[in-house]
Amino acid sequence: MSYFVFKYQDNKFRSVEHIDTFESYKEARTLLKKLRKEKSPNNPDAYKLVYAEDMLEAEMLILEKRDAPILREWEK
């Protein structure tokens, strides 16, 4: 399995652009931090890291609609 770095745009139609693929988490995380710092300091969610078997699975995971987490009483 590999680590995929994507540029993520959450506008009317969600879209992703593949940036790079890595075998080690450390290398992928380093690139992700660099991209977030240099290209999107005001929007850290513009770049995302996904761990998946292949590119198709990575794109499906990143575009998947997720439910909002349930807040517990002590988290409010």
XYZ file of C-alpha atoms in Angstrom:
76
model
C 0.000 0.000 0.000
C 1.123 3.548 -0.703
C 0.620 7.107 0.489
C -0.996 9.445 -2.029
C -0.809 13.242 -1.816
C -3.696 15.126 -3.421
C -4.721 18.713 -3.971
C -8.360 18.825 -2.870
C -10.946 21.368 -4.005
C -14.296 21.337 -2.247
C -16.373 23.582 -4.474
C -19.699 22.775 -6.158
C -18.124 19.647 -7.652
C -15.436 18.095 -5.493
C -12.237 17.449 -7.377
C -8.794 16.088 -6.614
C -5.476 16.392 -8.380
C -2.813 13.751 -7.730
C 0.479 15.356 -6.698
C 2.741 12.428 -5.774
C 2.903 8.870 -4.405
C 5.205 7.572 -1.662
C 5.977 4.252 -0.045
C 6.962 5.806 3.292
C 4.754 7.945 5.511
C 7.614 10.222 6.551
C 8.355 11.345 2.971
C 4.663 11.883 2.183
C 4.107 13.876 5.379
C 7.155 16.067 4.665
C 5.831 16.982 1.200
C 2.341 17.573 2.601
C 3.637 19.991 5.252
C 5.745 21.815 2.655
C 2.800 22.220 0.248
C 0.466 23.415 2.991
C 3.003 25.957 4.223
C 4.020 27.326 0.811
C 0.879 27.107 -1.316
C -2.084 27.261 1.054
C -1.208 28.750 4.455
C -4.794 29.981 4.933
C -6.428 26.693 3.916
C -4.625 23.647 5.365
C -7.354 21.342 3.979
C -6.347 22.095 0.376
C -3.817 19.238 0.431
C -4.614 15.778 1.761
C -2.792 12.520 2.405
C -4.466 9.156 1.778
C -3.200 5.640 2.515
C -4.593 3.184 -0.036
C -3.913 0.111 -2.139
C -3.955 1.991 -5.463
C -4.830 5.350 -7.056
C -8.485 4.449 -7.692
C -9.090 3.474 -4.066
C -7.317 6.645 -2.879
C -9.547 8.860 -5.028
C -12.669 7.053 -3.837
C -11.648 7.479 -0.195
C -10.873 11.174 -0.524
C -14.103 11.969 -2.400
C -16.286 9.894 -0.069
C -18.946 11.897 1.767
C -18.467 11.436 5.507
C -20.955 12.079 8.273
C -20.098 14.729 10.834
C -18.680 13.224 14.034
C -21.065 12.876 16.942
C -20.133 15.241 19.753
C -20.258 13.824 23.242
C -21.692 15.897 26.073
C -18.231 16.784 27.417
C -17.022 17.895 23.958
C -19.664 20.614 23.526
